[in-house]
Coordinates of C-alpha atoms in Angstrom, one line a residue:
M1471 CA 45.0 -70.4 3.1
S1472 CA 41.6 -68.9 2.4
T1473 CA 40.5 -65.5 3.4
T1474 CA 36.9 -64.2 3.6
T1475 CA 36.0 -60.5 3.1
E1476 CA 32.7 -59.4 4.5
R1477 CA 31.0 -56.1 3.5
G1478 CA 31.6 -53.4 6.0
T1479 CA 34.6 -55.1 7.7
D1480 CA 37.4 -54.0 5.4
R1481 CA 40.0 -52.4 7.6
N1482 CA 41.5 -50.5 4.6
A1483 CA 38.2 -48.7 3.9
P1484 CA 38.1 -45.1 5.0
S1485 CA 36.2 -44.5 8.1
T1486 CA 33.3 -42.1 8.1
P1487 CA 33.9 -39.1 10.4
A1488 CA 31.6 -38.6 13.2
P1489 CA 29.2 -35.7 12.8
V1490 CA 30.5 -32.6 14.5
S1491 CA 28.0 -30.6 16.5
R1492 CA 28.3 -26.9 15.9
K1493 CA 27.2 -24.4 18.4
R1494 CA 25.1 -21.6 17.2
T1495 CA 26.8 -18.4 17.7
W1496 CA 25.3 -14.9 17.8
G1497 CA 26.8 -12.7 15.1
P1498 CA 26.0 -9.2 13.8
G1499 CA 23.4 -10.7 11.4
S1500 CA 21.5 -12.4 14.3
I1501 CA 21.5 -9.3 16.4
W1502 CA 20.1 -7.2 13.5
S1503 CA 17.5 -9.9 12.9
L1504 CA 16.4 -9.7 16.6
V1505 CA 16.3 -5.9 16.3
A1506 CA 14.2 -6.1 13.2
W1507 CA 11.8 -8.5 14.9
I1508 CA 11.4 -6.2 17.9
A1509 CA 10.8 -3.2 15.7
G1510 CA 8.3 -5.1 13.6
I1511 CA 6.4 -6.2 16.7
A1512 CA 6.5 -2.7 18.1
F1513 CA 5.0 -1.3 14.9
F1514 CA 2.3 -4.0 14.6
F1515 CA 1.3 -3.9 18.3
P1516 CA -1.0 -0.8 17.9
V1517 CA -2.8 -2.4 15.1
L1518 CA -3.3 -5.6 17.1
W1519 CA -4.5 -3.6 20.1
M1520 CA -7.0 -1.7 17.9
V1521 CA -8.5 -5.0 16.7
I1522 CA -8.6 -6.4 20.3
T1523 CA -10.2 -3.2 21.6
G1524 CA -13.0 -3.6 19.0
F1525 CA -14.1 -6.8 20.9
K1526 CA -14.5 -4.9 24.2
Q1527 CA -17.3 -3.1 25.8
E1528 CA -16.9 0.6 26.2
A1529 CA -16.4 0.2 30.0
D1530 CA -13.6 -2.2 29.4
A1531 CA -12.0 -0.1 26.7
Y1532 CA -12.1 3.2 28.5
T1533 CA -10.0 2.4 31.5
S1534 CA -6.8 4.1 32.7
T1535 CA -5.1 0.8 33.1
P1536 CA -5.4 -1.3 30.0
K1537 CA -7.6 -4.3 30.5
I1538 CA -6.1 -7.4 29.0
F1539 CA -8.6 -10.0 30.3
F1540 CA -12.2 -9.4 29.3
T1541 CA -15.2 -11.1 27.8
P1542 CA -15.1 -10.7 24.0
T1543 CA -18.2 -9.4 22.3
L1544 CA -19.2 -8.5 18.8
D1545 CA -21.6 -5.7 19.8
Q1546 CA -19.2 -3.0 18.6
Y1547 CA -18.6 -4.5 15.2
R1548 CA -22.4 -5.2 14.9
G1549 CA -23.2 -1.6 15.9
V1550 CA -20.7 -0.2 13.4
L1551 CA -22.3 -2.2 10.6
E1552 CA -25.7 -1.0 11.5
S1553 CA -24.6 2.6 11.7
G1554 CA -24.1 2.9 7.9
I1555 CA -20.4 2.2 7.4
G1556 CA -21.2 0.3 4.3
T1557 CA -22.1 3.5 2.4
T1558 CA -18.8 5.2 3.3
L1559 CA -16.8 2.2 2.5
A1560 CA -18.5 2.0 -0.9
N1561 CA -17.7 5.7 -1.5
S1562 CA -14.1 5.3 -0.5
A1563 CA -13.7 2.2 -2.7
F1564 CA -15.3 3.8 -5.7
A1565 CA -13.2 7.0 -5.4
T1566 CA -10.0 5.0 -4.8
V1567 CA -10.5 2.5 -7.7
V1568 CA -11.6 5.0 -10.3
S1569 CA -8.9 7.5 -9.4
T1570 CA -6.2 4.8 -9.4
L1571 CA -7.3 3.6 -12.9
L1572 CA -7.3 7.1 -14.2
V1573 CA -3.8 7.7 -12.8
L1574 CA -2.5 4.6 -14.5
L1575 CA -4.2 5.5 -17.8
L1576 CA -2.6 8.9 -17.8
G1577 CA 0.6 8.3 -15.9
V1578 CA 1.9 5.1 -17.6
P1579 CA 2.0 6.7 -21.1
A1580 CA 3.5 9.9 -19.8
A1581 CA 6.2 8.0 -17.9
F1582 CA 6.9 5.9 -21.1
A1583 CA 7.2 9.1 -23.1
L1584 CA 9.6 10.6 -20.6
S1585 CA 11.8 7.5 -20.4
L1586 CA 12.0 5.2 -23.5
R1587 CA 10.6 7.9 -25.8
P1588 CA 11.9 11.1 -24.3
V1589 CA 10.6 14.5 -25.4
K1590 CA 12.3 17.9 -25.4
K1591 CA 13.1 19.4 -22.1
T1592 CA 12.3 16.2 -20.2
Q1593 CA 13.7 17.6 -16.9
D1594 CA 11.5 20.7 -17.2
V1595 CA 8.4 18.5 -17.6
L1596 CA 9.4 16.3 -14.7
F1597 CA 9.9 19.4 -12.5
F1598 CA 6.5 20.7 -13.5
F1599 CA 4.9 17.4 -12.5
I1600 CA 6.5 17.3 -9.1
S1601 CA 6.1 21.0 -8.4
T1602 CA 2.3 20.5 -8.1
K1603 CA 3.0 18.6 -4.9
M1604 CA 4.9 21.5 -3.4
L1605 CA 1.7 23.6 -2.9
P1606 CA 0.2 23.1 0.6
V1607 CA -3.4 21.7 0.3
V1608 CA -4.5 24.3 2.9
A1609 CA -3.6 27.1 0.5
A1610 CA -5.6 25.5 -2.3
I1611 CA -8.7 24.5 -0.5
V1612 CA -10.5 27.9 -0.8
P1613 CA -10.2 28.2 -4.6
L1614 CA -11.0 24.5 -4.9
Y1615 CA -14.1 24.9 -2.8
V1616 CA -15.3 27.8 -4.9
I1617 CA -14.7 26.0 -8.2
V1618 CA -16.3 22.8 -7.0
G1619 CA -19.3 24.8 -5.7
D1620 CA -19.7 26.7 -9.0
I1621 CA -19.8 23.5 -11.1
G1622 CA -22.2 21.8 -8.7
L1623 CA -20.0 19.0 -7.4
L1624 CA -20.1 19.7 -3.7
D1625 CA -20.8 16.5 -1.8
N1626 CA -20.2 14.6 -5.0
I1627 CA -17.9 11.7 -5.2
W1628 CA -16.7 12.7 -8.7
A1629 CA -15.0 15.8 -7.2
L1630 CA -12.9 13.6 -5.0
I1631 CA -12.1 11.4 -8.0
V1632 CA -10.7 14.3 -10.0
L1633 CA -8.7 15.6 -7.0
Y1634 CA -7.3 12.2 -6.1
T1635 CA -6.3 11.7 -9.7
A1636 CA -4.5 15.0 -9.8
M1637 CA -2.9 14.3 -6.4
N1638 CA -1.5 11.0 -7.3
L1639 CA -0.6 11.6 -10.9
P1640 CA 2.9 13.3 -10.3
I1641 CA 3.9 10.5 -8.0
A1642 CA 2.9 7.8 -10.5
V1643 CA 4.7 9.5 -13.3
W1644 CA 8.0 9.7 -11.3
M1645 CA 7.7 6.1 -10.1
M1646 CA 6.8 4.6 -13.4
R1647 CA 9.5 6.5 -15.2
S1648 CA 12.1 5.0 -12.9
F1649 CA 10.8 1.5 -13.7
F1650 CA 10.7 2.2 -17.5
L1651 CA 14.3 3.4 -17.4
E1652 CA 15.4 0.0 -16.2
V1653 CA 14.0 -1.6 -19.4
P1654 CA 16.8 -1.8 -22.1
S1655 CA 15.9 0.2 -25.2
E1656 CA 17.3 -2.6 -27.3
L1657 CA 14.1 -4.6 -26.6
L1658 CA 12.0 -2.0 -28.5
E1659 CA 14.6 -2.0 -31.3
A1660 CA 14.5 -5.8 -31.6
A1661 CA 10.7 -5.8 -31.6
S1662 CA 10.5 -3.2 -34.3
M1663 CA 13.0 -5.1 -36.4
D1664 CA 10.7 -8.1 -36.1
G1665 CA 7.9 -6.0 -37.6
A1666 CA 6.0 -5.2 -34.4
S1667 CA 4.3 -1.9 -34.1
L1668 CA 4.9 0.5 -31.2
W1669 CA 1.6 -0.5 -29.5
T1670 CA 2.4 -4.2 -29.9
S1671 CA 5.9 -3.7 -28.5
V1672 CA 4.5 -1.9 -25.5
R1673 CA 1.7 -4.4 -24.9
E1674 CA 3.7 -7.6 -25.4
V1675 CA 7.2 -6.6 -24.3
I1676 CA 7.3 -3.5 -22.1
L1677 CA 4.2 -3.8 -19.9
P1678 CA 4.9 -7.4 -18.8
L1679 CA 8.4 -6.3 -17.7
V1680 CA 7.2 -3.3 -15.7
S1681 CA 4.1 -5.0 -14.2
P1682 CA 5.7 -5.2 -10.7
G1683 CA 6.2 -1.4 -10.9
I1684 CA 2.6 -0.9 -12.0
A1685 CA 1.5 -3.0 -9.0
A1686 CA 3.6 -1.0 -6.6
T1687 CA 2.5 2.3 -8.0
S1688 CA -1.2 1.3 -7.9
L1689 CA -0.9 0.2 -4.3
I1690 CA 0.7 3.5 -3.3
C1691 CA -2.1 5.4 -5.1
V1692 CA -4.7 3.3 -3.4
I1693 CA -3.2 4.0 0.1
F1694 CA -3.0 7.7 -0.6
S1695 CA -6.6 7.9 -1.9
W1696 CA -8.1 5.7 0.8
N1697 CA -6.5 7.6 3.6
E1698 CA -7.1 11.1 2.2
F1699 CA -9.0 13.3 4.7
F1700 CA -8.5 17.0 4.1
F1701 CA -10.4 17.2 0.7
A1702 CA -13.0 14.8 1.8
V1703 CA -13.9 16.6 5.1
N1704 CA -14.1 20.0 3.3
L1705 CA -15.9 19.0 0.1
T1706 CA -18.3 16.3 1.2
A1707 CA -21.1 16.2 3.7
V1708 CA -23.4 13.1 3.7
Q1709 CA -23.8 11.6 0.2
A1710 CA -20.1 11.4 -0.7
Q1711 CA -18.7 10.9 2.8
T1712 CA -15.6 8.7 2.9
I1713 CA -14.3 6.4 5.6
P1714 CA -11.8 8.8 7.1
V1715 CA -14.5 11.4 7.6
Y1716 CA -16.8 8.7 9.0
L1717 CA -14.3 7.8 11.7
V1718 CA -14.2 11.4 13.0
G1719 CA -17.8 11.1 13.9
F1720 CA -16.9 8.9 16.9
I1721 CA -15.2 11.9 18.5
T1722 CA -18.1 13.7 20.2
G1723 CA -18.5 16.3 22.9
Q1724 CA -19.6 13.5 25.3
G1725 CA -16.2 11.8 24.9
L1726 CA -14.4 9.3 22.7
Y1727 CA -16.0 5.9 22.0
W1728 CA -12.8 3.8 22.0
A1729 CA -14.4 0.4 21.3
Q1730 CA -16.6 1.6 18.5
L1731 CA -13.8 3.7 17.0
S1732 CA -11.5 0.7 17.1
A1733 CA -14.1 -1.5 15.4
A1734 CA -14.7 1.0 12.7
A1735 CA -11.0 1.6 12.2
T1736 CA -10.5 -2.2 11.8
F1737 CA -13.2 -2.2 9.0
A1738 CA -11.4 0.9 7.4
A1739 CA -8.0 -0.7 7.5
L1740 CA -9.0 -4.2 6.3
P1741 CA -9.5 -3.4 2.5
V1742 CA -6.0 -1.8 2.2
V1743 CA -4.4 -4.6 4.2
L1744 CA -6.0 -7.2 2.0
A1745 CA -4.9 -5.3 -1.1
G1746 CA -1.4 -5.2 0.1
W1747 CA -1.5 -8.9 1.1
F1748 CA -2.7 -10.1 -2.3
A1749 CA -0.2 -7.8 -4.2
Q1750 CA 2.8 -8.5 -1.9
N1751 CA 4.7 -10.5 -4.4
K1752 CA 4.5 -7.9 -7.2
L1753 CA 5.0 -5.2 -4.6
V1754 CA 8.3 -6.6 -3.4
R1755 CA 9.5 -7.1 -7.0
G1756 CA 8.4 -3.6 -7.9
L1757 CA 10.1 -1.9 -5.0
S1758 CA 13.3 -3.8 -5.6
F1759 CA 13.1 -3.4 -9.4
G1760 CA 16.5 -2.4 -10.7
A1761 CA 18.2 -2.7 -7.4
I1762 CA 20.3 -5.7 -8.6
K1763 CA 21.5 -5.9 -12.1

């Protein structure tokens, strides 16, 4: 008696269970995701509407009922470029970049000294830094105007650079100190035992670890400096005019030019949006630095 066994016909072999179709259920996580998407779209919609309005004619933009269907045009963006926005963008970029670099050069060593290398009465020093942010800028504008006028820096971009540096320095010190506190002090001790100097330890060990925090602090300083209006409108006129002051020029006694203002505001927002886009990886790491141990 002969028997033949073919592959795949063995009755004793375990049978493969049929795939079970699972129905997607809506749980609390899905509901909160939907709420987050709706909130995100709601916050982004004004920006999208601003960009779209820049492609309209003034007659289409200035209507009581929003006009959705229209013929796009580049006249508003072309007119904004021809009106001299490049100079104001250059002034804002120069003041923002230089003040941010100065803040990092002064704030990072100060934050390091107050965290990994603490000094006496550290809390008093920290309170002094943050107390400079408690004074309303309106109360300080008159003496600042007199001082800036006496030293001949009215309508000068360097006056804004000094003020932006002083404005952002306390925030940078507090932020960078929180990042430095997350670095174990044993790393410096191990580096010193290996013969590394303090500067070498900071450059090779500490700064690479806190680079996400530096990126997050830099971006916050860039946003604050780029959007600052009060000092710029009171201490500048023509030569050192920044982009927020330039945007106010579209509000005239004859009315508000919505299409031109939207085009100019798009140009004004684009550099900060691009900076945040390119630094988003380090920004997310910096904002979540130390959240999970």
